[in-house]
PDB file of C-alpha atoms and ligand atoms in Angstrom:
ATOM      1  CA  MET B   1      -8.609 -45.676 128.944  1.00 47.00           C
ATOM      2  CA  ALA B   2     -11.553 -44.356 126.000  1.00 54.00           C
ATOM      3  CA  GLU B   3     -14.475 -47.361 126.078  1.00 76.00           C
ATOM      4  CA  ARG B   4     -14.305 -48.482 122.245  1.00 93.00           C
ATOM      5  CA  ARG B   5     -17.732 -50.059 121.072  1.00 95.00           C
ATOM      6  CA  LYS B   6     -17.620 -53.789 119.432  1.00 97.00           C
ATOM      7  CA  LEU B   7     -17.281 -54.435 115.865  1.00 98.00           C
ATOM      8  CA  VAL B   8     -18.715 -58.434 115.292  1.00 98.00           C
ATOM      9  CA  ALA B   9     -17.828 -58.444 111.045  1.00 98.00           C
ATOM     10  CA  GLY B  10     -19.026 -61.334 109.078  1.00 98.00           C
ATOM     11  CA  ASN B  11     -16.413 -62.709 106.622  1.00 98.00           C
ATOM     12  CA  TRP B  12     -18.400 -64.694 104.237  1.00 98.00           C
ATOM     13  CA  LYS B  13     -15.140 -64.941 101.957  1.00 98.00           C
ATOM     14  CA  MET B  14     -15.996 -67.186  98.899  1.00 98.00           C
ATOM     15  CA  ASN B  15     -19.410 -68.470 100.009  1.00 98.00           C
ATOM     16  CA  GLY B  16     -23.074 -67.185  99.619  1.00 97.00           C
ATOM     17  CA  LEU B  17     -24.836 -67.503  96.201  1.00 98.00           C
ATOM     18  CA  ARG B  18     -27.927 -65.224  95.913  1.00 97.00           C
ATOM     19  CA  SER B  19     -29.738 -68.143  97.885  1.00 97.00           C
ATOM     20  CA  ALA B  20     -27.731 -66.718 100.765  1.00 97.00           C
ATOM     21  CA  LEU B  21     -29.851 -63.435 100.544  1.00 97.00           C
ATOM     22  CA  PRO B  22     -32.380 -64.810 103.191  1.00 97.00           C
ATOM     23  CA  GLU B  23     -30.012 -64.905 106.413  1.00 97.00           C
ATOM     24  CA  VAL B  24     -28.942 -60.574 105.396  1.00 98.00           C
ATOM     25  CA  GLN B  25     -32.621 -60.246 105.988  1.00 97.00           C
ATOM     26  CA  ALA B  26     -32.385 -62.582 108.712  1.00 97.00           C
ATOM     27  CA  ILE B  27     -29.075 -60.364 110.230  1.00 97.00           C
ATOM     28  CA  VAL B  28     -31.558 -57.857 109.914  1.00 97.00           C
ATOM     29  CA  ALA B  29     -34.246 -58.911 111.313  1.00 96.00           C
ATOM     30  CA  GLY B  30     -32.240 -59.615 114.510  1.00 95.00           C
ATOM     31  CA  ALA B  31     -29.859 -57.114 115.034  1.00 94.00           C
ATOM     32  CA  ARG B  32     -32.473 -54.720 116.107  1.00 89.00           C
ATOM     33  CA  GLY B  33     -32.463 -54.371 119.796  1.00 86.00           C
ATOM     34  CA  LEU B  34     -28.254 -54.249 119.171  1.00 90.00           C
ATOM     35  CA  GLY B  35     -27.544 -50.816 119.019  1.00 84.00           C
ATOM     36  CA  GLN B  36     -25.243 -51.179 121.355  1.00 92.00           C
ATOM     37  CA  VAL B  37     -22.872 -53.278 119.049  1.00 96.00           C
ATOM     38  CA  ASP B  38     -21.209 -52.059 115.585  1.00 97.00           C
ATOM     39  CA  LEU B  39     -22.292 -54.845 113.252  1.00 98.00           C
ATOM     40  CA  ALA B  40     -20.903 -54.854 109.153  1.00 98.00           C
ATOM     41  CA  ILE B  41     -20.980 -57.514 107.184  1.00 98.00           C
ATOM     42  CA  CYS B  42     -18.773 -58.445 104.372  1.00 98.00           C
ATOM     43  CA  PRO B  43     -19.891 -60.859 101.758  1.00 98.00           C
ATOM     44  CA  PRO B  44     -18.854 -61.971  98.151  1.00 98.00           C
ATOM     45  CA  SER B  45     -18.221 -58.712  95.857  1.00 98.00           C
ATOM     46  CA  THR B  46     -21.302 -60.790  92.959  1.00 98.00           C
ATOM     47  CA  LEU B  47     -23.858 -60.890  96.330  1.00 98.00           C
ATOM     48  CA  SER B  48     -22.161 -57.385  97.826  1.00 98.00           C
ATOM     49  CA  PRO B  49     -24.939 -54.998  95.562  1.00 98.00           C
ATOM     50  CA  MET B  50     -28.160 -57.456  96.589  1.00 98.00           C
ATOM     51  CA  VAL B  51     -26.110 -57.533  99.994  1.00 98.00           C
ATOM     52  CA  GLY B  52     -26.328 -53.968 100.350  1.00 98.00           C
ATOM     53  CA  GLU B  53     -29.848 -53.463  99.571  1.00 97.00           C
ATOM     54  CA  VAL B  54     -30.818 -55.656 102.623  1.00 97.00           C
ATOM     55  CA  LEU B  55     -28.162 -53.405 104.756  1.00 97.00           C
ATOM     56  CA  LEU B  56     -29.805 -50.005 103.441  1.00 95.00           C
ATOM     57  CA  GLY B  57     -31.384 -48.037 105.957  1.00 93.00           C
ATOM     58  CA  SER B  58     -30.632 -50.380 108.649  1.00 95.00           C
ATOM     59  CA  PRO B  59     -27.591 -50.436 111.178  1.00 95.00           C
ATOM     60  CA  ILE B  60     -25.739 -52.770 109.725  1.00 97.00           C
ATOM     61  CA  ALA B  61     -22.527 -51.574 107.330  1.00 98.00           C
ATOM     62  CA  LEU B  62     -21.056 -52.896 104.304  1.00 98.00           C
ATOM     63  CA  GLY B  63     -17.599 -54.456 104.125  1.00 98.00           C
ATOM     64  CA  GLY B  64     -15.087 -55.790 101.055  1.00 98.00           C
ATOM     65  CA  GLN B  65     -12.725 -58.405 101.467  1.00 98.00           C
ATOM     66  CA  ASP B  66     -10.173 -57.295  99.489  1.00 98.00           C
ATOM     67  CA  CYS B  67      -9.354 -53.987  97.713  1.00 98.00           C
ATOM     68  CA  HIS B  68      -6.372 -53.236  95.155  1.00 98.00           C
ATOM     69  CA  ALA B  69      -4.417 -49.949  96.108  1.00 98.00           C
ATOM     70  CA  SER B  70      -5.075 -48.595  92.460  1.00 98.00           C
ATOM     71  CA  ALA B  71      -8.890 -46.935  92.503  1.00 98.00           C
ATOM     72  CA  ASN B  72      -9.370 -47.612  88.870  1.00 98.00           C
ATOM     73  CA  GLY B  73      -7.605 -49.805  85.604  1.00 98.00           C
ATOM     74  CA  ALA B  74      -5.863 -52.682  84.054  1.00 98.00           C
ATOM     75  CA  PHE B  75      -6.470 -55.239  87.046  1.00 98.00           C
ATOM     76  CA  THR B  76      -8.677 -57.795  85.508  1.00 98.00           C
ATOM     77  CA  GLY B  77     -10.989 -59.440  88.706  1.00 97.00           C
ATOM     78  CA  ASP B  78     -10.016 -56.474  91.055  1.00 98.00           C
ATOM     79  CA  VAL B  79     -12.083 -54.554  92.529  1.00 98.00           C
ATOM     80  CA  SER B  80     -10.797 -50.513  94.254  1.00 98.00           C
ATOM     81  CA  ALA B  81     -11.313 -49.353  96.918  1.00 98.00           C
ATOM     82  CA  GLU B  82     -13.566 -46.530  95.533  1.00 98.00           C
ATOM     83  CA  MET B  83     -15.937 -49.583  94.295  1.00 98.00           C
ATOM     84  CA  TRP B  84     -16.653 -50.315  97.748  1.00 98.00           C
ATOM     85  CA  ALA B  85     -17.639 -46.335  98.674  1.00 98.00           C
ATOM     86  CA  ASP B  86     -19.683 -46.332  95.505  1.00 98.00           C
ATOM     87  CA  LEU B  87     -21.208 -49.309  96.517  1.00 97.00           C
ATOM     88  CA  GLY B  88     -22.272 -48.149 100.118  1.00 97.00           C
ATOM     89  CA  ALA B  89     -19.696 -49.678 101.928  1.00 98.00           C
ATOM     90  CA  ARG B  90     -18.041 -48.441 105.114  1.00 98.00           C
ATOM     91  CA  PHE B  91     -15.348 -51.197 105.693  1.00 98.00           C
ATOM     92  CA  VAL B  92     -12.936 -53.750 103.399  1.00 98.00           C
ATOM     93  CA  ILE B  93     -10.719 -56.085 104.530  1.00 98.00           C
ATOM     94  CA  VAL B  94      -7.307 -56.058 103.588  1.00 98.00           C
ATOM     95  CA  GLY B  95      -4.068 -58.054 104.983  1.00 98.00           C
ATOM     96  CA  HIS B  96      -6.696 -61.604 105.808  1.00 98.00           C
ATOM     97  CA  SER B  97      -4.134 -64.357 106.151  1.00 98.00           C
ATOM     98  CA  GLU B  98      -5.914 -66.131 102.957  1.00 98.00           C
ATOM     99  CA  ARG B  99      -4.368 -63.283 100.925  1.00 98.00           C
ATOM    100  CA  ARG B 100      -1.717 -63.413 101.715  1.00 98.00           C
ATOM    101  CA  GLN B 101      -0.964 -66.803 101.498  1.00 97.00           C
ATOM    102  CA  TYR B 102      -3.334 -67.869  98.541  1.00 97.00           C
ATOM    103  CA  HIS B 103      -1.914 -64.236  96.727  1.00 97.00           C
ATOM    104  CA  ALA B 104       1.258 -63.964  97.999  1.00 98.00           C
ATOM    105  CA  GLU B 105       0.911 -60.523  99.642  1.00 98.00           C
ATOM    106  CA  THR B 106       3.840 -58.784 101.432  1.00 98.00           C
ATOM    107  CA  ASP B 107       2.671 -56.112 104.474  1.00 98.00           C
ATOM    108  CA  ALA B 108       4.005 -53.986 101.757  1.00 98.00           C
ATOM    109  CA  ILE B 109       1.444 -54.963  99.818  1.00 98.00           C
ATOM    110  CA  VAL B 110      -1.477 -54.936 102.828  1.00 98.00           C
ATOM    111  CA  ALA B 111      -0.738 -51.296 103.589  1.00 98.00           C
ATOM    112  CA  ALA B 112      -0.934 -50.298  99.974  1.00 98.00           C
ATOM    113  CA  LYS B 113      -3.966 -51.501 100.044  1.00 98.00           C
ATOM    114  CA  ALA B 114      -5.054 -49.772 103.764  1.00 98.00           C
ATOM    115  CA  ALA B 115      -4.035 -46.883 102.555  1.00 98.00           C
ATOM    116  CA  ALA B 116      -6.225 -46.850  99.622  1.00 98.00           C
ATOM    117  CA  ALA B 117      -8.659 -47.805 101.744  1.00 98.00           C
ATOM    118  CA  CYS B 118      -8.857 -44.829 104.148  1.00 98.00           C
ATOM    119  CA  ARG B 119      -8.450 -42.470 100.177  1.00 98.00           C
ATOM    120  CA  ALA B 120     -11.422 -44.136  99.793  1.00 98.00           C
ATOM    121  CA  GLY B 121     -13.100 -43.202 102.481  1.00 98.00           C
ATOM    122  CA  LEU B 122     -13.321 -46.485 104.401  1.00 98.00           C
ATOM    123  CA  SER B 123     -12.301 -48.066 107.211  1.00 98.00           C
ATOM    124  CA  PRO B 124      -9.964 -50.633 106.406  1.00 98.00           C
ATOM    125  CA  ILE B 125      -9.623 -54.029 109.057  1.00 99.00           C
ATOM    126  CA  ILE B 126      -6.119 -54.879 108.485  1.00 99.00           C
ATOM    127  CA  CYS B 127      -5.295 -57.995 109.973  1.00 98.00           C
ATOM    128  CA  VAL B 128      -2.437 -59.743 111.246  1.00 98.00           C
ATOM    129  CA  GLY B 129      -1.330 -62.946 113.173  1.00 98.00           C
ATOM    130  CA  GLU B 130       0.954 -65.266 113.482  1.00 98.00           C
ATOM    131  CA  SER B 131       1.033 -69.020 112.431  1.00 97.00           C
ATOM    132  CA  LEU B 132       1.805 -72.307 113.935  1.00 96.00           C
ATOM    133  CA  ALA B 133       4.818 -72.805 113.825  1.00 97.00           C
ATOM    134  CA  GLU B 134       5.607 -69.051 114.603  1.00 97.00           C
ATOM    135  CA  ARG B 135       3.665 -69.179 117.610  1.00 97.00           C
ATOM    136  CA  ASP B 136       5.265 -72.446 118.907  1.00 96.00           C
ATOM    137  CA  ALA B 137       8.551 -70.731 118.252  1.00 97.00           C
ATOM    138  CA  GLY B 138       7.866 -67.754 120.843  1.00 97.00           C
ATOM    139  CA  ASP B 139       7.826 -65.326 118.092  1.00 98.00           C
ATOM    140  CA  THR B 140       4.164 -64.290 118.556  1.00 98.00           C
ATOM    141  CA  LEU B 141       4.208 -60.513 119.474  1.00 98.00           C
ATOM    142  CA  SER B 142       7.393 -59.867 117.566  1.00 98.00           C
ATOM    143  CA  VAL B 143       5.801 -61.245 114.009  1.00 98.00           C
ATOM    144  CA  ILE B 144       2.894 -59.124 115.176  1.00 98.00           C
ATOM    145  CA  ALA B 145       4.744 -56.170 115.851  1.00 98.00           C
ATOM    146  CA  GLY B 146       6.275 -56.394 112.467  1.00 98.00           C
ATOM    147  CA  GLN B 147       2.887 -57.311 110.482  1.00 98.00           C
ATOM    148  CA  LEU B 148       1.889 -54.053 112.254  1.00 98.00           C
ATOM    149  CA  ALA B 149       4.647 -51.539 111.773  1.00 98.00           C
ATOM    150  CA  ARG B 150       4.752 -52.871 108.348  1.00 98.00           C
ATOM    151  CA  SER B 151       1.162 -53.114 107.164  1.00 98.00           C
ATOM    152  CA  ILE B 152      -0.293 -50.289 108.684  1.00 98.00           C
ATOM    153  CA  PRO B 153       0.034 -46.613 106.733  1.00 98.00           C
ATOM    154  CA  ASP B 154       0.872 -43.777 108.107  1.00 98.00           C
ATOM    155  CA  GLU B 155      -2.254 -42.751 106.656  1.00 97.00           C
ATOM    156  CA  ALA B 156      -4.576 -45.366 108.651  1.00 98.00           C
ATOM    157  CA  GLY B 157      -3.311 -43.874 112.379  1.00 98.00           C
ATOM    158  CA  ARG B 158      -7.003 -42.461 112.157  1.00 97.00           C
ATOM    159  CA  PRO B 159      -9.837 -43.486 115.304  1.00 97.00           C
ATOM    160  CA  ASP B 160     -12.219 -45.279 112.854  1.00 97.00           C
ATOM    161  CA  THR B 161      -9.210 -47.308 111.503  1.00 98.00           C
ATOM    162  CA  VAL B 162      -9.788 -51.497 112.398  1.00 98.00           C
ATOM    163  CA  ILE B 163      -7.186 -54.165 113.370  1.00 98.00           C
ATOM    164  CA  ALA B 164      -7.981 -57.677 113.956  1.00 98.00           C
ATOM    165  CA  TYR B 165      -5.928 -60.165 115.492  1.00 98.00           C
ATOM    166  CA  GLU B 166      -6.431 -63.721 113.705  1.00 98.00           C
ATOM    167  CA  PRO B 167      -4.691 -66.528 114.920  1.00 98.00           C
ATOM    168  CA  VAL B 168      -3.524 -68.572 111.671  1.00 97.00           C
ATOM    169  CA  TRP B 169      -3.656 -71.504 113.554  1.00 97.00           C
ATOM    170  CA  ALA B 170      -7.426 -71.069 115.003  1.00 97.00           C
ATOM    171  CA  ILE B 171      -9.380 -69.492 110.662  1.00 96.00           C
ATOM    172  CA  GLY B 172     -11.662 -72.326 110.371  1.00 94.00           C
ATOM    173  CA  THR B 173     -10.047 -74.997 112.406  1.00 95.00           C
ATOM    174  CA  GLY B 174     -12.026 -74.854 115.800  1.00 93.00           C
ATOM    175  CA  ARG B 175      -8.983 -74.080 117.080  1.00 94.00           C
ATOM    176  CA  THR B 176      -8.068 -70.880 119.726  1.00 94.00           C
ATOM    177  CA  PRO B 177      -5.788 -69.044 121.539  1.00 97.00           C
ATOM    178  CA  THR B 178      -6.578 -69.535 125.766  1.00 97.00           C
ATOM    179  CA  LEU B 179      -7.735 -66.510 127.062  1.00 98.00           C
ATOM    180  CA  ALA B 180      -4.367 -65.721 128.544  1.00 98.00           C
ATOM    181  CA  GLN B 181      -3.007 -65.421 125.177  1.00 98.00           C
ATOM    182  CA  VAL B 182      -5.146 -62.945 123.104  1.00 98.00           C
ATOM    183  CA  GLU B 183      -5.107 -60.717 125.915  1.00 98.00           C
ATOM    184  CA  GLU B 184      -1.490 -60.680 124.952  1.00 98.00           C
ATOM    185  CA  VAL B 185      -1.406 -60.093 121.591  1.00 98.00           C
ATOM    186  CA  HIS B 186      -4.360 -57.093 122.250  1.00 98.00           C
ATOM    187  CA  GLN B 187      -2.361 -55.639 124.924  1.00 98.00           C
ATOM    188  CA  ALA B 188       0.526 -55.715 123.400  1.00 98.00           C
ATOM    189  CA  ILE B 189      -1.706 -54.576 119.659  1.00 98.00           C
ATOM    190  CA  GLY B 190      -2.512 -50.869 121.514  1.00 98.00           C
ATOM    191  CA  ARG B 191       0.526 -50.569 123.087  1.00 98.00           C
ATOM    192  CA  ALA B 192       2.153 -50.885 119.723  1.00 98.00           C
ATOM    193  CA  LEU B 193      -1.073 -48.850 118.188  1.00 98.00           C
ATOM    194  CA  ASP B 194      -0.921 -45.977 120.790  1.00 98.00           C
ATOM    195  CA  ALA B 195       3.135 -45.808 120.824  1.00 98.00           C
ATOM    196  CA  ARG B 196       2.656 -44.876 116.874  1.00 98.00           C
ATOM    197  CA  PHE B 197      -0.380 -42.387 116.775  1.00 98.00           C
ATOM    198  CA  GLY B 198      -0.753 -41.359 120.356  1.00 98.00           C
ATOM    199  CA  ALA B 199      -5.314 -40.605 121.325  1.00 97.00           C
ATOM    200  CA  ALA B 200      -6.177 -41.717 117.698  1.00 97.00           C
ATOM    201  CA  GLY B 201      -4.786 -45.108 117.905  1.00 97.00           C
ATOM    202  CA  ARG B 202      -6.175 -45.262 121.411  1.00 97.00           C
ATOM    203  CA  GLN B 203      -9.214 -45.291 119.814  1.00 97.00           C
ATOM    204  CA  ILE B 204      -8.591 -47.558 117.070  1.00 98.00           C
ATOM    205  CA  ARG B 205     -10.749 -51.000 117.794  1.00 98.00           C
ATOM    206  CA  VAL B 206      -9.156 -54.598 117.717  1.00 98.00           C
ATOM    207  CA  LEU B 207     -11.270 -57.625 117.191  1.00 98.00           C
ATOM    208  CA  TYR B 208      -9.791 -61.214 117.379  1.00 98.00           C
ATOM    209  CA  GLY B 209     -10.545 -63.242 114.976  1.00 98.00           C
ATOM    210  CA  GLY B 210      -9.957 -66.570 114.346  1.00 97.00           C
ATOM    211  CA  SER B 211     -12.795 -70.148 114.941  1.00 96.00           C
ATOM    212  CA  VAL B 212     -15.666 -66.829 117.098  1.00 98.00           C
ATOM    213  CA  LYS B 213     -18.246 -69.156 117.975  1.00 98.00           C
ATOM    214  CA  PRO B 214     -21.741 -68.721 119.603  1.00 97.00           C
ATOM    215  CA  ASP B 215     -20.277 -70.897 122.292  1.00 97.00           C
ATOM    216  CA  ASN B 216     -16.916 -69.433 122.561  1.00 97.00           C
ATOM    217  CA  ALA B 217     -17.673 -65.399 121.635  1.00 98.00           C
ATOM    218  CA  ALA B 218     -18.723 -64.218 125.428  1.00 97.00           C
ATOM    219  CA  GLN B 219     -15.382 -65.726 126.604  1.00 97.00           C
ATOM    220  CA  LEU B 220     -13.467 -64.307 124.207  1.00 98.00           C
ATOM    221  CA  MET B 221     -15.350 -61.316 123.747  1.00 97.00           C
ATOM    222  CA  ALA B 222     -14.779 -60.059 127.344  1.00 97.00           C
ATOM    223  CA  VAL B 223     -10.406 -59.967 126.813  1.00 97.00           C
ATOM    224  CA  PRO B 224      -9.805 -56.431 127.825  1.00 97.00           C
ATOM    225  CA  GLY B 225      -8.584 -55.278 124.893  1.00 97.00           C
ATOM    226  CA  VAL B 226     -10.811 -56.832 122.543  1.00 98.00           C
ATOM    227  CA  ASP B 227     -13.094 -54.940 120.865  1.00 98.00           C
ATOM    228  CA  GLY B 228     -15.401 -57.290 119.129  1.00 98.00           C
ATOM    229  CA  ALA B 229     -15.004 -60.089 116.200  1.00 98.00           C
ATOM    230  CA  LEU B 230     -14.175 -60.785 112.482  1.00 98.00           C
ATOM    231  CA  VAL B 231     -15.888 -64.105 111.785  1.00 98.00           C
ATOM    232  CA  GLY B 232     -15.999 -66.452 109.279  1.00 98.00           C
ATOM    233  CA  GLY B 233     -17.726 -69.570 109.145  1.00 97.00           C
ATOM    234  CA  ALA B 234     -20.314 -69.140 112.144  1.00 98.00           C
ATOM    235  CA  SER B 235     -21.150 -65.823 110.026  1.00 98.00           C
ATOM    236  CA  LEU B 236     -22.456 -67.635 107.016  1.00 98.00           C
ATOM    237  CA  LYS B 237     -25.682 -68.107 109.727  1.00 97.00           C
ATOM    238  CA  ALA B 238     -27.747 -65.588 110.575  1.00 98.00           C
ATOM    239  CA  ALA B 239     -28.526 -67.005 114.064  1.00 97.00           C
ATOM    240  CA  ASP B 240     -24.658 -68.199 114.922  1.00 98.00           C
ATOM    241  CA  PHE B 241     -23.822 -64.407 113.635  1.00 98.00           C
ATOM    242  CA  LEU B 242     -26.855 -62.842 115.392  1.00 97.00           C
ATOM    243  CA  ALA B 243     -25.625 -64.686 118.597  1.00 97.00           C
ATOM    244  CA  ILE B 244     -22.229 -63.820 118.899  1.00 97.00           C
ATOM    245  CA  ALA B 245     -23.135 -60.308 118.447  1.00 97.00           C
ATOM    246  CA  GLN B 246     -25.527 -60.733 121.156  1.00 96.00           C
ATOM    247  CA  ALA B 247     -22.504 -61.877 123.519  1.00 94.00           C
ATOM    248  CA  CYS B 248     -21.239 -58.642 122.315  1.00 90.00           C
ATOM    249  CA  ALA B 249     -24.015 -56.280 123.402  1.00 83.00           C
TER     250      ALA B 249
HETATM  251  P1  PGA N   1     -13.413 -68.788 110.745  1.00 77.11           P
HETATM  252  O1  PGA N   1     -12.516 -67.210 110.156  1.00 77.11           O
HETATM  253  O2  PGA N   1     -14.041 -67.618 111.825  1.00 77.11           O
HETATM  254  O3  PGA N   1     -13.719 -68.818 110.092  1.00 77.11           O
HETATM  255  O4  PGA N   1     -12.054 -69.387 111.701  1.00 77.11           O
HETATM  256  C1  PGA N   1     -12.002 -66.416 110.879  1.00 77.11           C
HETATM  257  C2  PGA N   1     -11.327 -65.157 109.519  1.00 77.11           C
HETATM  258  O5  PGA N   1     -10.950 -65.922 108.582  1.00 77.11           O
HETATM  259  O6  PGA N   1     -11.447 -63.809 109.744  1.00 77.11           O
END
């Protein structure tokens, strides 16, 4: 199987004021020597132009946390994929479970956003993940299969697309699946991408997300089929984010 470069993406969610910019500077400084792993930071929209300036000339990419499906228009409060691209972003997260849960985003909406990301020349980071009730009911693999089928548009069948497997019950809780559970889901995702997209699908990176911390990153990142991490809370501190990146490198 083709070796895929690992990617560690930090999702700051609704955290960070301008006073957090030194953390970004610290990440840029600390990332020297981490050439074997791709890094991205997805700050809140308000900080993005400033974070983008700090990242300029560094190997660390800028990403958005969400985008609208349309390129522009009367959509108060929304940000389009074209706007992220205009800012120099390379990635945009779509379908994060918090968007699905708190903004009632369906798989169809997520697919439209992922298609918008592709249209704008960005790599979508398409998130999927089961709830605790679904895991307890033994439905994890079928839930993930359905989300993949419906949330990934045909346009995203290309090597630079990224999938993030994030069990909803692991996000922000300090709980993580067992390594065997992570491997089972990542292998299933890999098979689904291969079946649907062939060679391009085999190049799509599948990140694990949900309570990735410096002390569990090395184990999680060594699981077969795990191509990196989508990191929430631990991405807010440069030292933690860099330690996770180091665990990948
Ligand atoms: P967490 O969040 O690392 O804080 O669990 C992960 C995510 O939501 O992407």
